[in-house]
Amino acid sequence: MICRDGCAEPTNSSYSGEAGDQPQRPPKIPRIEEEDQVESMKPPKPGLQRYLVAFEYIGTRFFGSQQQPHQRTAVGVLQDAFEKFVGQPVSISGSSRTDAGVHALSNVCHVDVVRISKRKPGEVREGDIMVIDVRSVPSDFHARYKAQERTYYYRLLSGPESLSTFERDRAWHVLEELNLQAMQEACKVLVGHHDFSSFRAAGCQAKSPVRTLDELHVTESVSVPNFPSVTESKPSDIGAQGVPNNSEKEFNGFCQEFGIRSGHRCLVVKARSHSFLYHQVRLLVGALKCVGTGHLTVADVQRILDAKTVAAACPMAPACGLYLGRVKYDLD
């Protein structure tokens, strides 16, 4: 999910966004890829029950998901909550790592606990993170290695107005208009079985850059929390002759009521695969955004893919718009 400046005719203003949400260059620290990380597969001790736990969190409140010394992480907070729940130390193994600032609608881990309470593990919650589902699984079930596929979503909000307080750090704010059709055409180049060397961070330590991207597409979605968006017509806004009520005035091409901000156009990128390279999704979104703004063509995306080097890619999208949406298992 990383890149260097490589879009056609790049300028400093080509990759617009809110302060702090600008596309970023690759980190220089190495990172162990999910399927290449060496981890113990030992079954739990007798008397322990293994649970598969789905949990959600706002990524901007954590220094990533994986436990790190002296840092507040999603798994670290969840582990502390479980230890309070069972009254003894526990060990949690996650299915997917997310970086600082990346959100999770449903990340998954497994935990081994002794049942010493009538409460269910699903009752565990700790402020910024919440367990949303729990399933007891066999003692040899591993949250990461048993995962069949992972789905990520990326939100882009397009429009010149500043983001709402409720949307800040929840999406990538792109000032320019985005060409949805062009972005959809670029997805067709990237989906499938490819060498994604141009779309992985310099620090990625996966043994192979080859991945199968089962799904990649862009759709337009309703922008929340405008209920509904002020750009959508409402019966109460239209007079008897089909003319907007006089209580409104024209602002930036839309009917704008006093005290109601203009909505943004919301595009959502969906990416689904068995596994992803480090920063692959954010690099893919960075390229799609450049196509949307006209700084790249679909042919340029093909050339970036064929180059097989991150030096040919665009700056990656910021973390704030990325959501881990689902980790799929066969639990039947």
CSV table of C-alpha atoms in Angstrom, one decimal:
chain,number,residue,atom,x,y,z
A,1,MET,CA,0.0,0.0,0.0
A,2,ILE,CA,3.6,3.4,-1.2
A,3,CYS,CA,5.3,5.5,-3.8
A,4,ARG,CA,7.5,8.2,-5.0
A,5,ASP,CA,6.7,11.1,-7.3
A,6,GLY,CA,5.9,9.5,-10.6
A,7,CYS,CA,2.7,10.9,-12.0
A,8,ALA,CA,2.6,12.5,-15.4
A,9,GLU,CA,3.8,16.1,-15.1
A,10,PRO,CA,3.6,16.2,-11.3
A,11,THR,CA,3.5,19.5,-9.4
A,12,ASN,CA,3.4,20.3,-5.7
A,13,SER,CA,-0.4,21.0,-6.1
A,14,SER,CA,-1.2,17.9,-8.0
A,15,TYR,CA,-2.0,15.8,-4.9
A,16,SER,CA,-4.3,18.1,-3.0
A,17,GLY,CA,-5.7,17.3,0.4
A,18,GLU,CA,-6.3,18.6,3.9
A,19,ALA,CA,-3.4,19.6,6.1
A,20,GLY,CA,-1.8,16.4,7.4
A,21,ASP,CA,-3.6,14.3,4.8
A,22,GLN,CA,-1.0,14.8,2.0
A,23,PRO,CA,0.2,11.7,0.1
A,24,GLN,CA,3.3,10.3,1.8
A,25,ARG,CA,6.6,8.7,0.7
A,26,PRO,CA,7.6,5.2,1.7
A,27,PRO,CA,9.0,4.7,5.2
A,28,LYS,CA,12.5,3.6,5.4
A,29,ILE,CA,12.0,1.0,8.1
A,30,PRO,CA,11.6,-2.6,7.1
A,31,ARG,CA,8.3,-4.3,7.6
A,32,ILE,CA,7.4,-8.0,7.8
A,33,GLU,CA,4.6,-9.0,5.5
A,34,GLU,CA,1.6,-10.8,7.0
A,35,GLU,CA,2.1,-14.2,5.4
A,36,ASP,CA,5.9,-14.1,5.8
A,37,GLN,CA,5.9,-13.3,9.5
A,38,VAL,CA,7.2,-16.2,11.6
A,39,GLU,CA,4.7,-16.9,14.4
A,40,SER,CA,4.1,-19.8,16.8
A,41,MET,CA,1.4,-22.2,15.8
A,42,LYS,CA,1.4,-24.1,19.1
A,43,PRO,CA,-2.1,-25.0,20.3
A,44,PRO,CA,-3.3,-23.4,23.6
A,45,LYS,CA,-2.7,-25.1,27.0
A,46,PRO,CA,-5.4,-27.5,28.3
A,47,GLY,CA,-8.3,-25.8,30.0
A,48,LEU,CA,-8.2,-22.8,27.6
A,49,GLN,CA,-10.9,-22.0,25.0
A,50,ARG,CA,-9.9,-20.3,21.8
A,51,TYR,CA,-12.2,-17.5,20.5
A,52,LEU,CA,-12.2,-15.8,17.2
A,53,VAL,CA,-12.9,-12.1,17.9
A,54,ALA,CA,-14.0,-9.4,15.4
A,55,PHE,CA,-13.3,-5.8,16.5
A,56,GLU,CA,-13.6,-2.3,15.2
A,57,TYR,CA,-11.6,0.9,15.9
A,58,ILE,CA,-10.8,4.4,14.7
A,59,GLY,CA,-7.2,4.2,13.5
A,60,THR,CA,-6.3,7.8,14.2
A,61,ARG,CA,-6.4,7.0,17.9
A,62,PHE,CA,-3.9,4.2,17.7
A,63,PHE,CA,-0.3,3.7,16.6
A,64,GLY,CA,-1.4,0.9,14.3
A,65,SER,CA,-2.9,-2.4,15.3
A,66,GLN,CA,0.0,-4.6,16.2
A,67,GLN,CA,1.5,-4.4,19.7
A,68,GLN,CA,4.6,-2.2,20.0
A,69,PRO,CA,6.6,-1.2,23.1
A,70,HIS,CA,5.6,2.1,24.6
A,71,GLN,CA,2.9,2.7,22.0
A,72,ARG,CA,-0.9,2.6,22.2
A,73,THR,CA,-2.1,0.1,19.7
A,74,ALA,CA,-5.4,-1.5,18.9
A,75,VAL,CA,-4.3,-5.1,19.8
A,76,GLY,CA,-2.5,-3.8,22.9
A,77,VAL,CA,-5.6,-2.1,24.2
A,78,LEU,CA,-7.8,-5.1,23.4
A,79,GLN,CA,-5.3,-7.4,25.2
A,80,ASP,CA,-5.4,-5.2,28.3
A,81,ALA,CA,-9.2,-5.3,28.3
A,82,PHE,CA,-9.3,-9.1,28.0
A,83,GLU,CA,-6.8,-9.4,30.9
A,84,LYS,CA,-9.1,-7.3,33.1
A,85,PHE,CA,-12.0,-9.5,31.9
A,86,VAL,CA,-10.5,-12.9,32.8
A,87,GLY,CA,-8.2,-11.7,35.6
A,88,GLN,CA,-5.0,-13.1,34.1
A,89,PRO,CA,-2.6,-12.5,31.2
A,90,VAL,CA,-3.7,-13.5,27.7
A,91,SER,CA,-2.1,-13.6,24.3
A,92,ILE,CA,-3.8,-12.2,21.2
A,93,SER,CA,-2.9,-13.0,17.6
A,94,GLY,CA,-4.2,-10.8,14.9
A,95,SER,CA,-5.3,-11.6,11.4
A,96,SER,CA,-4.2,-8.4,9.7
A,97,ARG,CA,-2.0,-5.5,10.6
A,98,THR,CA,-3.0,-1.9,10.0
A,99,ASP,CA,-0.8,1.1,10.1
A,100,ALA,CA,-1.3,4.2,12.3
A,101,GLY,CA,-4.3,6.1,11.1
A,102,VAL,CA,-5.9,3.2,9.3
A,103,HIS,CA,-9.4,2.3,10.5
A,104,ALA,CA,-11.1,-1.1,10.9
A,105,LEU,CA,-14.7,-1.9,10.4
A,106,SER,CA,-13.9,-5.5,11.2
A,107,ASN,CA,-10.4,-6.7,12.1
A,108,VAL,CA,-10.1,-10.2,13.6
A,109,CYS,CA,-7.9,-11.8,16.2
A,110,HIS,CA,-7.9,-15.0,18.3
A,111,VAL,CA,-7.5,-15.2,22.0
A,112,ASP,CA,-7.2,-18.1,24.5
A,113,VAL,CA,-9.1,-17.6,27.8
A,114,VAL,CA,-10.3,-19.5,30.8
A,115,ARG,CA,-14.0,-19.2,31.2
A,116,ILE,CA,-14.3,-17.9,34.8
A,117,SER,CA,-17.2,-15.6,34.3
A,118,LYS,CA,-20.8,-15.8,33.0
A,119,ARG,CA,-20.1,-12.8,30.8
A,120,LYS,CA,-19.3,-13.4,27.2
A,121,PRO,CA,-16.0,-12.2,25.5
A,122,GLY,CA,-18.2,-10.0,23.3
A,123,GLU,CA,-18.9,-7.8,26.3
A,124,VAL,CA,-15.2,-6.7,26.2
A,125,ARG,CA,-14.9,-3.0,25.2
A,126,GLU,CA,-12.4,-0.3,25.9
A,127,GLY,CA,-13.2,3.2,24.9
A,128,ASP,CA,-11.9,3.6,21.3
A,129,ILE,CA,-12.2,0.0,20.4
A,130,MET,CA,-15.1,-2.5,20.5
A,131,VAL,CA,-15.6,-6.2,20.0
A,132,ILE,CA,-18.4,-6.7,17.5
A,133,ASP,CA,-18.5,-10.5,17.2
A,134,VAL,CA,-17.2,-13.6,18.9
A,135,ARG,CA,-17.1,-17.3,17.9
A,136,SER,CA,-15.5,-20.2,19.7
A,137,VAL,CA,-13.2,-22.1,17.4
A,138,PRO,CA,-11.0,-25.2,17.6
A,139,SER,CA,-7.7,-24.9,19.4
A,140,ASP,CA,-5.7,-25.1,16.2
A,141,PHE,CA,-7.6,-22.3,14.4
A,142,HIS,CA,-5.4,-19.3,13.6
A,143,ALA,CA,-6.8,-15.9,12.9
A,144,ARG,CA,-4.2,-15.0,10.3
A,145,TYR,CA,-3.4,-18.3,8.6
A,146,LYS,CA,-7.0,-19.4,8.3
A,147,ALA,CA,-8.1,-16.2,6.7
A,148,GLN,CA,-9.4,-16.8,3.1
A,149,GLU,CA,-9.4,-13.2,1.9
A,150,ARG,CA,-9.3,-9.6,3.1
A,151,THR,CA,-11.4,-6.6,1.9
A,152,TYR,CA,-10.3,-3.0,2.2
A,153,TYR,CA,-12.3,0.2,1.5
A,154,TYR,CA,-10.9,3.6,0.8
A,155,ARG,CA,-12.9,6.8,1.0
A,156,LEU,CA,-12.2,9.9,-1.1
A,157,LEU,CA,-14.2,13.1,-0.6
A,158,SER,CA,-14.0,15.5,-3.6
A,159,GLY,CA,-14.8,19.2,-3.4
A,160,PRO,CA,-13.3,22.6,-2.7
A,161,GLU,CA,-14.9,23.2,0.7
A,162,SER,CA,-13.0,22.2,3.9
A,163,LEU,CA,-14.1,18.9,5.4
A,164,SER,CA,-16.6,18.7,8.2
A,165,THR,CA,-15.3,18.1,11.7
A,166,PHE,CA,-17.1,14.7,11.5
A,167,GLU,CA,-15.2,13.7,8.4
A,168,ARG,CA,-11.7,14.9,9.3
A,169,ASP,CA,-9.3,12.0,9.5
A,170,ARG,CA,-12.0,9.7,8.1
A,171,ALA,CA,-11.3,10.2,4.3
A,172,TRP,CA,-8.9,11.7,1.8
A,173,HIS,CA,-10.0,15.2,0.9
A,174,VAL,CA,-9.3,15.8,-2.8
A,175,LEU,CA,-9.9,19.4,-3.9
A,176,GLU,CA,-10.3,18.6,-7.6
A,177,GLU,CA,-13.2,16.9,-9.3
A,178,LEU,CA,-12.6,13.2,-9.9
A,179,ASN,CA,-13.5,11.4,-13.1
A,180,LEU,CA,-15.2,8.3,-11.9
A,181,GLN,CA,-15.4,6.6,-15.3
A,182,ALA,CA,-11.6,7.0,-15.9
A,183,MET,CA,-10.9,5.6,-12.4
A,184,GLN,CA,-13.1,2.6,-13.2
A,185,GLU,CA,-11.3,1.9,-16.4
A,186,ALA,CA,-7.9,2.1,-14.6
A,187,CYS,CA,-9.2,-0.6,-12.1
A,188,LYS,CA,-9.5,-3.0,-15.1
A,189,VAL,CA,-5.8,-2.7,-15.7
A,190,LEU,CA,-4.9,-3.5,-12.0
A,191,VAL,CA,-7.3,-6.3,-11.1
A,192,GLY,CA,-6.1,-9.9,-11.6
A,193,HIS,CA,-2.8,-11.8,-11.1
A,194,HIS,CA,0.2,-9.5,-11.4
A,195,ASP,CA,3.7,-8.6,-10.2
A,196,PHE,CA,2.8,-5.6,-8.0
A,197,SER,CA,6.4,-4.5,-7.4
A,198,SER,CA,5.3,-1.0,-8.4
A,199,PHE,CA,2.7,-1.0,-5.7
A,200,ARG,CA,4.5,-2.1,-2.6
A,201,ALA,CA,6.6,-0.2,-0.1
A,202,ALA,CA,10.4,-0.2,-0.3
A,203,GLY,CA,10.4,-1.8,3.1
A,204,CYS,CA,8.1,-4.7,2.2
A,205,GLN,CA,9.8,-8.0,3.0
A,206,ALA,CA,7.3,-10.3,1.3
A,207,LYS,CA,9.1,-13.1,-0.5
A,208,SER,CA,7.1,-12.5,-3.7
A,209,PRO,CA,5.6,-9.3,-5.2
A,210,VAL,CA,3.0,-11.4,-7.1
A,211,ARG,CA,-0.5,-11.2,-5.9
A,212,THR,CA,-4.0,-11.9,-7.2
A,213,LEU,CA,-6.3,-8.8,-6.8
A,214,ASP,CA,-9.7,-10.5,-7.0
A,215,GLU,CA,-11.6,-7.2,-6.9
A,216,LEU,CA,-10.8,-3.6,-7.4
A,217,HIS,CA,-13.5,-1.0,-8.3
A,218,VAL,CA,-14.6,2.5,-7.5
A,219,THR,CA,-18.2,3.5,-6.8
A,220,GLU,CA,-19.9,6.7,-5.8
A,221,SER,CA,-21.5,6.7,-2.4
A,222,VAL,CA,-23.7,9.0,-0.3
A,223,SER,CA,-21.5,11.4,1.7
A,224,VAL,CA,-22.2,11.3,5.4
A,225,PRO,CA,-23.0,12.8,7.8
A,226,ASN,CA,-25.2,15.0,5.6
A,227,PHE,CA,-28.7,13.5,6.1
A,228,PRO,CA,-29.3,13.7,3.1
A,229,SER,CA,-26.6,15.5,1.3
A,230,VAL,CA,-27.6,19.1,0.5
A,231,THR,CA,-26.7,18.4,-3.1
A,232,GLU,CA,-29.7,16.0,-3.3
A,233,SER,CA,-33.0,17.6,-4.1
A,234,LYS,CA,-35.8,17.4,-1.5
A,235,PRO,CA,-39.5,17.9,-2.0
A,236,SER,CA,-39.6,20.7,0.5
A,237,ASP,CA,-36.9,22.6,-1.5
A,238,ILE,CA,-39.0,22.9,-4.7
A,239,GLY,CA,-41.9,25.3,-5.1
A,240,ALA,CA,-45.1,24.6,-6.9
A,241,GLN,CA,-43.7,25.6,-10.3
A,242,GLY,CA,-40.6,23.5,-9.9
A,243,VAL,CA,-38.5,26.5,-8.9
A,244,PRO,CA,-36.2,26.5,-5.8
A,245,ASN,CA,-37.8,28.3,-2.8
A,246,ASN,CA,-36.7,31.9,-2.4
A,247,SER,CA,-35.3,31.1,1.1
A,248,GLU,CA,-32.3,29.5,-0.6
A,249,LYS,CA,-29.5,31.1,-2.6
A,250,GLU,CA,-27.1,29.8,-5.2
A,251,PHE,CA,-23.7,28.9,-3.8
A,252,ASN,CA,-21.0,27.2,-5.9
A,253,GLY,CA,-23.6,25.8,-8.2
A,254,PHE,CA,-25.8,24.3,-5.4
A,255,CYS,CA,-28.8,25.6,-3.5
A,256,GLN,CA,-27.3,26.4,-0.1
A,257,GLU,CA,-29.3,27.1,3.0
A,258,PHE,CA,-27.8,29.3,5.7
A,259,GLY,CA,-25.9,27.3,8.3
A,260,ILE,CA,-25.8,24.1,6.2
A,261,ARG,CA,-22.4,23.3,4.6
A,262,SER,CA,-22.1,22.0,1.1
A,263,GLY,CA,-21.6,18.3,0.8
A,264,HIS,CA,-18.7,16.6,-0.9
A,265,ARG,CA,-18.8,14.0,-3.6
A,266,CYS,CA,-17.8,10.6,-2.1
A,267,LEU,CA,-16.0,7.9,-4.0
A,268,VAL,CA,-15.2,4.5,-2.4
A,269,VAL,CA,-12.5,2.2,-3.7
A,270,LYS,CA,-13.0,-1.5,-2.8
A,271,ALA,CA,-10.0,-3.9,-2.9
A,272,ARG,CA,-10.3,-7.6,-2.2
A,273,SER,CA,-7.5,-10.3,-2.2
A,274,HIS,CA,-6.3,-13.2,-0.2
A,275,SER,CA,-3.4,-11.0,1.0
A,276,PHE,CA,-1.9,-7.6,0.2
A,277,LEU,CA,1.7,-6.3,0.0
A,278,TYR,CA,2.8,-3.6,2.5
A,279,HIS,CA,1.0,-0.4,1.5
A,280,GLN,CA,-0.4,-1.9,-1.7
A,281,VAL,CA,-3.9,-0.6,-1.3
A,282,ARG,CA,-2.8,3.0,-0.6
A,283,LEU,CA,-0.5,2.9,-3.6
A,284,LEU,CA,-3.3,1.6,-5.8
A,285,VAL,CA,-5.6,4.4,-4.6
A,286,GLY,CA,-2.8,7.0,-5.2
A,287,ALA,CA,-2.7,5.9,-8.8
A,288,LEU,CA,-6.5,5.9,-9.2
A,289,LYS,CA,-6.7,9.4,-7.7
A,290,CYS,CA,-4.2,10.7,-10.3
A,291,VAL,CA,-6.3,9.1,-13.1
A,292,GLY,CA,-9.4,10.8,-11.6
A,293,THR,CA,-7.8,14.2,-11.6
A,294,GLY,CA,-6.4,13.8,-15.1
A,295,HIS,CA,-2.7,13.7,-14.1
A,296,LEU,CA,-2.5,10.1,-15.3
A,297,THR,CA,-4.1,8.2,-18.1
A,298,VAL,CA,-5.2,4.5,-18.0
A,299,ALA,CA,-2.2,3.8,-20.3
A,300,ASP,CA,0.1,5.4,-17.7
A,301,VAL,CA,-1.2,3.1,-15.0
A,302,GLN,CA,-0.4,0.1,-17.3
A,303,ARG,CA,3.2,1.5,-17.7
A,304,ILE,CA,3.5,1.9,-13.9
A,305,LEU,CA,2.4,-1.7,-13.4
A,306,ASP,CA,4.8,-3.0,-16.1
A,307,ALA,CA,7.7,-1.0,-14.7
A,308,LYS,CA,7.8,-3.3,-11.6
A,309,THR,CA,9.5,-0.7,-9.4
A,310,VAL,CA,8.0,1.6,-6.8
A,311,ALA,CA,10.1,4.4,-8.3
A,312,ALA,CA,7.6,4.6,-11.2
A,313,ALA,CA,4.5,4.9,-8.9
A,314,CYS,CA,2.6,7.9,-7.6
A,315,PRO,CA,2.6,9.1,-4.0
A,316,MET,CA,0.5,6.8,-1.9
A,317,ALA,CA,-2.9,7.9,-0.4
A,318,PRO,CA,-2.9,8.9,3.2
A,319,ALA,CA,-3.8,6.4,5.9
A,320,CYS,CA,-6.9,8.3,7.1
A,321,GLY,CA,-9.1,7.1,4.2
A,322,LEU,CA,-8.3,3.4,4.5
A,323,TYR,CA,-10.6,0.9,6.3
A,324,LEU,CA,-10.1,-2.8,6.8
A,325,GLY,CA,-13.6,-3.9,6.0
A,326,ARG,CA,-13.7,-7.7,6.4
A,327,VAL,CA,-11.5,-10.7,7.0
A,328,LYS,CA,-13.3,-13.8,5.6
A,329,TYR,CA,-13.2,-17.3,7.1
A,330,ASP,CA,-14.8,-20.7,6.5
A,331,LEU,CA,-16.4,-21.2,9.9
A,332,ASP,CA,-19.0,-23.9,8.8
